[in-house]
Short mmCIF file of C-alpha atoms in Angstrom, two decimals:
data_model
loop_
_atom_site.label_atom_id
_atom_site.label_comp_id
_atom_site.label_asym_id
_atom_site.label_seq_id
_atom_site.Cartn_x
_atom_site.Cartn_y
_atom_site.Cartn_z
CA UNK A 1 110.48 91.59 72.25
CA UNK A 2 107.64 91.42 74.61
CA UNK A 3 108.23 91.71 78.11
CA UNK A 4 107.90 88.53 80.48
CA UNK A 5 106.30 89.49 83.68
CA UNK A 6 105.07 87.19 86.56
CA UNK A 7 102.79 88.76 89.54
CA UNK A 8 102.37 86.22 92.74
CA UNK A 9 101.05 86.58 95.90
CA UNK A 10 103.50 85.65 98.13
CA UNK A 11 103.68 84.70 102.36
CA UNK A 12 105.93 87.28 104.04
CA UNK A 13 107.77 84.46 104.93
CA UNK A 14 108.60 83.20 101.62
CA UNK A 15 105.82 80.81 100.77
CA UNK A 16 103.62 80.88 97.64
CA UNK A 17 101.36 78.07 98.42
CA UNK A 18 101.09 76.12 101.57
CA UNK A 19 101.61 72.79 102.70
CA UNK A 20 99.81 69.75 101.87
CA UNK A 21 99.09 70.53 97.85
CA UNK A 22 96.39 68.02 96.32
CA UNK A 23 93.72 68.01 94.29
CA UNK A 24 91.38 68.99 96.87
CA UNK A 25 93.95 71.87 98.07
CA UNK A 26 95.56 72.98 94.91
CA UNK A 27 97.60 75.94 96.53
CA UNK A 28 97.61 74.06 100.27
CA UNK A 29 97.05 74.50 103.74
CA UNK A 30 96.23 78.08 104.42
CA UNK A 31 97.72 78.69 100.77
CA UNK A 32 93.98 80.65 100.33
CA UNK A 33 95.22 83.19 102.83
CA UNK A 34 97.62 84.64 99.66
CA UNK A 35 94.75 85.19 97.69
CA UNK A 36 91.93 86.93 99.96
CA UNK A 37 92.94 90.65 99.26
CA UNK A 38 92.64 89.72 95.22
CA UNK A 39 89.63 87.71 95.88
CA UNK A 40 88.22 91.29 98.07
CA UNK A 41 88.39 93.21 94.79
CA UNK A 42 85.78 94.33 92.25
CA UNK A 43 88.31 93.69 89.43
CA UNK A 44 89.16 89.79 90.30
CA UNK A 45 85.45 89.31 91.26
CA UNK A 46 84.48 91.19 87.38
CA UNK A 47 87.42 89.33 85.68
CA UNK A 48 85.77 85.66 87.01
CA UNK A 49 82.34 86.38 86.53
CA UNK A 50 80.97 87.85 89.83
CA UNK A 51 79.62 91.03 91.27
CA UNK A 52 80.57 93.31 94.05
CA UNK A 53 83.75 93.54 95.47
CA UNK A 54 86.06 97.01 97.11
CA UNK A 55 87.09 99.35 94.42
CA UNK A 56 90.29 100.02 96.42
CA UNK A 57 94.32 100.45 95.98
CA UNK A 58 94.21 96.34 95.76
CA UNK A 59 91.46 96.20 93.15
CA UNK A 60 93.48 98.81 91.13
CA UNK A 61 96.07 96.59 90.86
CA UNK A 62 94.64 93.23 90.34
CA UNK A 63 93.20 95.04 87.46
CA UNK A 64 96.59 96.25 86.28
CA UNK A 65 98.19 93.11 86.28
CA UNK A 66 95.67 90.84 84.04
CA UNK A 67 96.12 94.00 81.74
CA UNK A 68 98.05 94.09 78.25
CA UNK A 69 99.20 90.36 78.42
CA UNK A 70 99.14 88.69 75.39
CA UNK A 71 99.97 85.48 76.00
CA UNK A 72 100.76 83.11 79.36
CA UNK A 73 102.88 80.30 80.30
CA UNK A 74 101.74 78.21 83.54
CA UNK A 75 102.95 75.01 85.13
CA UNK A 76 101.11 71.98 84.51
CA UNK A 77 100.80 71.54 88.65
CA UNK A 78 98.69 75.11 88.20
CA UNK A 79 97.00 73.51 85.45
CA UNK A 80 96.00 70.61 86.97
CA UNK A 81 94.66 67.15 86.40
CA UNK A 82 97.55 64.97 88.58
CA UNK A 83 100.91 63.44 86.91
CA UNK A 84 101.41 61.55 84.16
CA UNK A 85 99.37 61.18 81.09
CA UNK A 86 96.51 63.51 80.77
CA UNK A 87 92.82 62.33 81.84
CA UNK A 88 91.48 64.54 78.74
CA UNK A 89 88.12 65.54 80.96
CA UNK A 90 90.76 67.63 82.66
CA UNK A 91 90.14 70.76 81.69
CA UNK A 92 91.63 73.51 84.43
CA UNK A 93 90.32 74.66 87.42
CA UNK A 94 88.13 77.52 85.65
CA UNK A 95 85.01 76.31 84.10
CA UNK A 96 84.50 77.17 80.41
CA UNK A 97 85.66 80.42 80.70
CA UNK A 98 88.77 80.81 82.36
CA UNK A 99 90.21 84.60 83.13
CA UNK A 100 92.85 84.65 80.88
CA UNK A 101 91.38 85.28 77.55
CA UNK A 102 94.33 84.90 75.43
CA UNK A 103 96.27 82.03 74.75
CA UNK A 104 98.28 79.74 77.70
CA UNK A 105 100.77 77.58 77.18
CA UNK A 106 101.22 74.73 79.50
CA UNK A 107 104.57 73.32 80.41
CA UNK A 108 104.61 69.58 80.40
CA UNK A 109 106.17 66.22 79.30
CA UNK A 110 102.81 64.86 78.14
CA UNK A 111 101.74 65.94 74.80
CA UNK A 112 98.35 66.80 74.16
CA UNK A 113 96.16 68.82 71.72
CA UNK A 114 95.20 72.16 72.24
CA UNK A 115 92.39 72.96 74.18
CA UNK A 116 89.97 75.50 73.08
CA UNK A 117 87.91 77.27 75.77
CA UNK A 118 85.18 79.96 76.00
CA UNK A 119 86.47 83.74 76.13
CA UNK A 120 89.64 83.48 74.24
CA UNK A 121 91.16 81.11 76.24
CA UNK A 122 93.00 78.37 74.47
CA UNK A 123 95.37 75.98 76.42
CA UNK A 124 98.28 74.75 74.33
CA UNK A 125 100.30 71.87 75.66
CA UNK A 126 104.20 72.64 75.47
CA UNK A 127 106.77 69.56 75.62
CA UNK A 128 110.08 70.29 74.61
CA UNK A 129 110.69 73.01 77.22
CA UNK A 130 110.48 76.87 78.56
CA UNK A 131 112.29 78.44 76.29
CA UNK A 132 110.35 76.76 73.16
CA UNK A 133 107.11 77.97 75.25
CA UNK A 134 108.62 81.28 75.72
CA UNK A 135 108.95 81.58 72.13
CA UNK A 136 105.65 80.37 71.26
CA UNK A 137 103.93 83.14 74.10
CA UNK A 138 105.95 85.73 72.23
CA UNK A 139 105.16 84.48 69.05
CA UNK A 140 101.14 84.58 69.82
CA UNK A 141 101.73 87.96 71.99
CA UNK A 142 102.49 90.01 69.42
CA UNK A 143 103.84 93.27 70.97
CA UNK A 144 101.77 92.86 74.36
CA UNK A 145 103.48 90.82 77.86
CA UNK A 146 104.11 87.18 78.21
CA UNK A 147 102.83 86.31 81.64
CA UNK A 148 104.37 83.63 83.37
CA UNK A 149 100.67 82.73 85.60
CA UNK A 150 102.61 79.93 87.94
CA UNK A 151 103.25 78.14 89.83
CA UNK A 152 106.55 78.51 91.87
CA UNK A 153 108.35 76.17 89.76
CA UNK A 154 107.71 77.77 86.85
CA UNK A 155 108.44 81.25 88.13
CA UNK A 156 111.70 80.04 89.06
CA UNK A 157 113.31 78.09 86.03
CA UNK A 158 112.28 81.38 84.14
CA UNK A 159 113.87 83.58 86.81
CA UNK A 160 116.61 81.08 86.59
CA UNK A 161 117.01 81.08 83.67
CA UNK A 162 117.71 84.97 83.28
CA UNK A 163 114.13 85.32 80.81
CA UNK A 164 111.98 87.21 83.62
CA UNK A 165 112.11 90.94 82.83
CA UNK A 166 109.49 92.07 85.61
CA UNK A 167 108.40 90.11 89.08
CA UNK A 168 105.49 91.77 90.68
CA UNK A 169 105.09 90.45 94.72
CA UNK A 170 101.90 90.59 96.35
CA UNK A 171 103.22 90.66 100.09
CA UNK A 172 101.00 89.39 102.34
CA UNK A 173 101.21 89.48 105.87
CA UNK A 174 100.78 85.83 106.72
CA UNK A 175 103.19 83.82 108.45
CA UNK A 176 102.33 80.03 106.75
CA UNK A 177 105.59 78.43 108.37
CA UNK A 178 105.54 75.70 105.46
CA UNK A 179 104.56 74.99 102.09
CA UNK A 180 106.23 76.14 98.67
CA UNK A 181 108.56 78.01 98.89
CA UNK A 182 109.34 80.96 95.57
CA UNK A 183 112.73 82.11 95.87
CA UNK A 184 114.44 78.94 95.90
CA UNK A 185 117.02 77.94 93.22
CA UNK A 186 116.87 81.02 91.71
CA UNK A 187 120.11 82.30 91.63
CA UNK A 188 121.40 85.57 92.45
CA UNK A 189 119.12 87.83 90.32
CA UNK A 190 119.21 91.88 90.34
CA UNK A 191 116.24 93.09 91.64
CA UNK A 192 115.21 96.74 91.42
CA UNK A 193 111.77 97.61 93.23
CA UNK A 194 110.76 100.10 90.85
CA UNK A 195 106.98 100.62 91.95
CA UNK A 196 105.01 100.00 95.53
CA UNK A 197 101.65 99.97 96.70
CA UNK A 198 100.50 99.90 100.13
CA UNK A 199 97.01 98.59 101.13
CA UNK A 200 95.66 97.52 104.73
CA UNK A 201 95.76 94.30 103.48
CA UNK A 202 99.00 93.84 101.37
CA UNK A 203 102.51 95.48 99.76
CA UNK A 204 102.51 95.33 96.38
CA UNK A 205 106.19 95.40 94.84
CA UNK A 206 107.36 95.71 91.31
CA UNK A 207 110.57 94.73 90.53
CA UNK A 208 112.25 94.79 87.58
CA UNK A 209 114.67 92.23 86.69
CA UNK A 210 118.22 93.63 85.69
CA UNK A 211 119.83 91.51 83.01
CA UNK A 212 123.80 91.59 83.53
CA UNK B 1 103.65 99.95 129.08
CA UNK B 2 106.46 101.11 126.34
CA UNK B 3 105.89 99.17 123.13
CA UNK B 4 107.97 96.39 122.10
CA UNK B 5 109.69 97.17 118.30
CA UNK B 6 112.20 95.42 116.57
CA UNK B 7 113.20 96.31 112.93
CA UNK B 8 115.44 94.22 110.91
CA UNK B 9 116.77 94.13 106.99
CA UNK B 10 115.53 91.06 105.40
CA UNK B 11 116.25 89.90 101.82
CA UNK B 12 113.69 88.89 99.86
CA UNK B 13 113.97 85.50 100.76
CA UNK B 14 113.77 85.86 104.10
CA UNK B 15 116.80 86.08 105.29
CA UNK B 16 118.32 88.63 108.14
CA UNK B 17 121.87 87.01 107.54
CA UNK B 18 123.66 85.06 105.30
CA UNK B 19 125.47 81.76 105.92
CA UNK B 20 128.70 80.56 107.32
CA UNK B 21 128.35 82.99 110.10
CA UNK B 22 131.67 83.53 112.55
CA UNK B 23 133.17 85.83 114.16
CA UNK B 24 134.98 87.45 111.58
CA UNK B 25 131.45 87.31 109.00
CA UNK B 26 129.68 88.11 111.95
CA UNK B 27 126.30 88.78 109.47
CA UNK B 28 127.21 85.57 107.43
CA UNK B 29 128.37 85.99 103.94
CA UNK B 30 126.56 88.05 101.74
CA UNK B 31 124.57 89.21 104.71
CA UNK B 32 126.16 92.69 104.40
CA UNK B 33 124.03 93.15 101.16
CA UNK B 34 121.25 93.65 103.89
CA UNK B 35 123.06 96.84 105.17
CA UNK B 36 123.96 98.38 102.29
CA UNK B 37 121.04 101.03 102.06
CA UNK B 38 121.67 102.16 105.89
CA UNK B 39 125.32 102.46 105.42
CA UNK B 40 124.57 104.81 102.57
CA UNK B 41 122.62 107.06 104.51
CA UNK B 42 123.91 110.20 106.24
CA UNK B 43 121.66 109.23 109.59
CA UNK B 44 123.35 105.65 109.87
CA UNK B 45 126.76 107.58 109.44
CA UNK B 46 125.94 110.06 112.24
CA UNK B 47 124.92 107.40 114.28
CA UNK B 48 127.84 105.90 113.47
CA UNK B 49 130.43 108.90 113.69
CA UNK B 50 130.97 108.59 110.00
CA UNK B 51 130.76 112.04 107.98
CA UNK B 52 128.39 112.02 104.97
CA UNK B 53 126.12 110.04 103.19
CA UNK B 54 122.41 110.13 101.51
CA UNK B 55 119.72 112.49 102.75
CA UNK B 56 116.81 110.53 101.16
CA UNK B 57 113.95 108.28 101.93
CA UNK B 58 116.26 105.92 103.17
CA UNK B 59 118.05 108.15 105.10
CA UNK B 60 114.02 109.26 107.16
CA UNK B 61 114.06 105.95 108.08
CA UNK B 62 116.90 104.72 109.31
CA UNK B 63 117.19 108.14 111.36
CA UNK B 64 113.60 106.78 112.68
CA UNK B 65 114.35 103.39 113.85
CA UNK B 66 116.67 104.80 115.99
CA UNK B 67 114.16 107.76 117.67
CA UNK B 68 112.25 107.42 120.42
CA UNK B 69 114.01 104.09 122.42
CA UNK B 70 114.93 103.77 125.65
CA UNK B 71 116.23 100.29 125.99
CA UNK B 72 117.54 97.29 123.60
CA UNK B 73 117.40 93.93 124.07
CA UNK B 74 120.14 91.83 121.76
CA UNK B 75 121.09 88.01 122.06
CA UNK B 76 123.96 86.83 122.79
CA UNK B 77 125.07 86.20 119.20
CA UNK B 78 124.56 89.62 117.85
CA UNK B 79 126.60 90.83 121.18
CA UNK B 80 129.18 88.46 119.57
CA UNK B 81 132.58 87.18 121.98
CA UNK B 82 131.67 83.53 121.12
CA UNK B 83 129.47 81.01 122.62
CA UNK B 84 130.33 79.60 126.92
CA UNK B 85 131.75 81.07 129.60
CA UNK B 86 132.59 85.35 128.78
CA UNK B 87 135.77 86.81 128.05
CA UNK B 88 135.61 89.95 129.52
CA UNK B 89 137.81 91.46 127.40
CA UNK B 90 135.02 91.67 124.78
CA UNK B 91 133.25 94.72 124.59
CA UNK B 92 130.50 93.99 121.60
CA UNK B 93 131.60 94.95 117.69
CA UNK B 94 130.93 98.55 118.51
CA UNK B 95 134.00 99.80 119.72
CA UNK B 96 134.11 102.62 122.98
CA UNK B 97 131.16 104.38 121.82
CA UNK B 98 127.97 102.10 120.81
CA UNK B 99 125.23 103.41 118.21
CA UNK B 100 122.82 102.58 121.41
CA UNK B 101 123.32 104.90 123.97
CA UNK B 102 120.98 103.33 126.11
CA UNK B 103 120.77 100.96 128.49
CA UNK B 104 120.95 97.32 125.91
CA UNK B 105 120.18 94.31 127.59
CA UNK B 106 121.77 91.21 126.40
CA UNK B 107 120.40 87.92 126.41
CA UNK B 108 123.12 85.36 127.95
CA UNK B 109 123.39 81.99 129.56
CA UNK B 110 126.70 83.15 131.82
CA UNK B 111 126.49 86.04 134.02
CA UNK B 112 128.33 88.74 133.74
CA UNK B 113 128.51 92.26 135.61
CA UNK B 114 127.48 95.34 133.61
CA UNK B 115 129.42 96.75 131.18
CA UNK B 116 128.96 100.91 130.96
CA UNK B 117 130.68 102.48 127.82
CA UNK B 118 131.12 105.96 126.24
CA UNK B 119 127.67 107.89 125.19
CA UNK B 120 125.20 106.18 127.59
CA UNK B 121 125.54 102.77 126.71
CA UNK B 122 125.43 100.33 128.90
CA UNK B 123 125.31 96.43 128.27
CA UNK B 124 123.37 94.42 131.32
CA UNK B 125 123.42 90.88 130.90
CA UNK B 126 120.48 88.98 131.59
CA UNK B 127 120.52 85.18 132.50
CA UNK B 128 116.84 84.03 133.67
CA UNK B 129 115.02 84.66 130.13
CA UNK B 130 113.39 86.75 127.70
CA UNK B 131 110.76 88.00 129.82
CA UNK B 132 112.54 89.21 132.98
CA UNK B 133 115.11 91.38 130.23
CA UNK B 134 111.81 92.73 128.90
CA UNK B 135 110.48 93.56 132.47
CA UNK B 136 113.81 95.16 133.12
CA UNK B 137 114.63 97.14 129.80
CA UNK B 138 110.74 98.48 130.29
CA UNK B 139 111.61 99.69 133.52
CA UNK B 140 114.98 101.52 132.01
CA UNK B 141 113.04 102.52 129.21
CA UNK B 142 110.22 104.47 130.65
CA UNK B 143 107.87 105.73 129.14
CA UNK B 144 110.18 105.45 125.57
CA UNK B 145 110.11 101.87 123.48
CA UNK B 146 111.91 98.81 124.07
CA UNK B 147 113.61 97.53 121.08
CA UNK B 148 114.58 94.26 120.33
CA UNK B 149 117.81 95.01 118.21
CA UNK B 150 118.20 91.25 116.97
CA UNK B 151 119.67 88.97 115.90
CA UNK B 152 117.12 86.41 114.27
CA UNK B 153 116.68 84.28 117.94
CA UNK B 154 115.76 87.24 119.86
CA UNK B 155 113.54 88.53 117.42
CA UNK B 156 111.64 85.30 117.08
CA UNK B 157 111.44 84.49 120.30
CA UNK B 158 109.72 87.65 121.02
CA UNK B 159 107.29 87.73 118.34
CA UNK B 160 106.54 83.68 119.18
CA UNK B 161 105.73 84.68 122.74
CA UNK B 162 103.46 87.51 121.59
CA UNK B 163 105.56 89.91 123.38
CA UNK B 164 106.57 91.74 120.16
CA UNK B 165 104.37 94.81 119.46
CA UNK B 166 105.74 95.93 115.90
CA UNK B 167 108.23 94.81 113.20
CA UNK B 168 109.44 96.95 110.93
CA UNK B 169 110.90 94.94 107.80
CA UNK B 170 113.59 96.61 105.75
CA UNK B 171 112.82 94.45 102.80
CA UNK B 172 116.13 94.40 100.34
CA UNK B 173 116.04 92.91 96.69
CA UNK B 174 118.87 90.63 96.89
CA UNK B 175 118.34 86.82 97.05
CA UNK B 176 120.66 85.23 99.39
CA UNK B 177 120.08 81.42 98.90
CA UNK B 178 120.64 80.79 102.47
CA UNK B 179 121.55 81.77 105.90
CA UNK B 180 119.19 82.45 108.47
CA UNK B 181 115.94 83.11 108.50
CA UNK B 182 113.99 85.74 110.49
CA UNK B 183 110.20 84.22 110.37
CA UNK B 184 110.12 80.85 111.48
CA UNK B 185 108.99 78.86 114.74
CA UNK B 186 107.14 81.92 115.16
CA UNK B 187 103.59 80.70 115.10
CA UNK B 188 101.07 82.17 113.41
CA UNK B 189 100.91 85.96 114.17
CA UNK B 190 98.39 88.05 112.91
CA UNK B 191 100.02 91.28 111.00
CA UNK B 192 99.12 94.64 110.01
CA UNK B 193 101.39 96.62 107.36
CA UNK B 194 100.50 100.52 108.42
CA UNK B 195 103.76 101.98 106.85
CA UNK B 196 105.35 101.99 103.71
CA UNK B 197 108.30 103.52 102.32
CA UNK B 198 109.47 102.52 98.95
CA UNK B 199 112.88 103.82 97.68
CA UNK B 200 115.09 102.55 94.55
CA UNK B 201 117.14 100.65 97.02
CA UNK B 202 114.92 98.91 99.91
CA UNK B 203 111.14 98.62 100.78
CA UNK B 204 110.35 99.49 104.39
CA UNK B 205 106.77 97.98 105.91
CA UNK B 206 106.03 98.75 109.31
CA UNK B 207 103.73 95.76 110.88
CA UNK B 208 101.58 96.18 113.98
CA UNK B 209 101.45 92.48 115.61
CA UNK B 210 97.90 92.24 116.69
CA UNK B 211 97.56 90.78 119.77
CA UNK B 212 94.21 88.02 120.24
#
């Protein structure tokens, strides 16, 4: 079965976004600190559709992890577009061509139809639940990764729920004091840091997830 | 003037120990979890009078830590005895001989004369603050570090009043769930990883706390 990896830039004290989320501030107060080595990188900059960028330890892996995935599974708070029944102009945060070129599932209790962008991207709306969308990811992945994109909340019922295989920390060296926090309600999983990179600007640990 | 360190196990969600601390769980339970890859090693046992152990990665850096110090500052907690008033019949968790063998300056509301044991450790307790038992364990120190040897107060009071000069995170793959947390009231400290040494069992990032 294909493995189910998640890779999230996380505050070295704990936090995943900051404080304050809203439309405005999707990932909060200061929660754009997490994502500045990524954002440094030729790789993110090529993968949405810019130039430039270091070719560096970080961009190497910011390559690595948007590659072999075959399928992804986000939140609907990472998707967007507020509570409740969808506002069908809400389309993501991406544009018409979002980075993930393969299919994404969306976990939510509003049903909607799927939602076919540029690139390979199409968003499919999942109701009835993680594991159904965990089947579905396989189901389109074929024999690459299911990647769990985010948010926290996602990330953790999977981690929860004993279905994570890999968990790949971005560690950046930001205090944010507040916001949301990753590791919470989780459990007591076994973690085995199996791979580390070390930048200027961040620790990149892979851990894989030991199923008892 | 000697650099202040101060290097601590933390889980990976942040915690140096777990809950329900007391004197008989001084480190909370679970909190031992955070220990586990020094108590392997053959340099903790040395330090510790204990025969055997790892000679590994782990092992480098936990003889490290320990190189190179000529005075620690503790709080009172990690001392241990209980909270008020001393009883002098405590002596710290250490037994005749302390790991230290320096001069270890102890963070205390109640005075209480010094307190010279086997191997060149002697505990001074300090009543008027944070800053006069740095001033005086830089003056025992030399031209050697100061290190801050915990627990979670004393470190964050030290890195809040941007008197801390590195931290050096022994970051262990266990979620506790709760317990106390190393990094918060803290501010907003700017960091700089410069060392990292992965092993199977704990990642170990060295931070240089930039000072404005």
């Amino acid at each position: 079965m294909s493995p189910v990896t998640c890779q999230l830039s996380i505050s070295l004290d704990g936090f995943v976004a900051g404080p304050d989320q809203s439309l405005d501030d999707p990932i909060g107060v200061g929660g754009m600190r997490l994502h500045q080595w990524a954002l440094a990188t030729a790789s993110w900059r090529e993968q949405h559709g810019y130039e430039g960028g270091e070719r560096n330890a970080d961009a190497e892996v910011a390559a690595e992890v948007m590659q072999g995935i075959g399928a992804f599974i986000m939140g609907r708070k990472m998707f967007g577009g507020g509570d409740g029944p969808w506002d069908e102009s809400w389309k993501g945060w991406w544009g018409d061509d979002p980075p993930y070129h393969a299919p994404v599932f969306v976990l939510t209790h509003h049903p909607r139809e799927p939602l076919e962008m540029e690139g390979g991207t199409t968003f499919r709306f999942v109701t009835d639940g993680i594991e159904s969308a965990l089947e579905q990811a396989r189901a389109a992945a074929g024999d690459q990764d299911v990647s769990i994109a985010g948010g926290a909340s996602a990330a953790q019922q999977y981690l929860a729920a004993g279905l994570l295989d890999e968990l790949h920390l971005h560690i950046v060296p930001v205090v944010l004091g507040s916001g949301e926090r990753l590791l919470e309600g989780v459990g007591d999983p076994t973690l085995e840091p199996v791979e580390v990179v070390a930048s200027p600007a961040v620790t990149h640990v892979k851990y894989h997830v030991v199923h008892g």
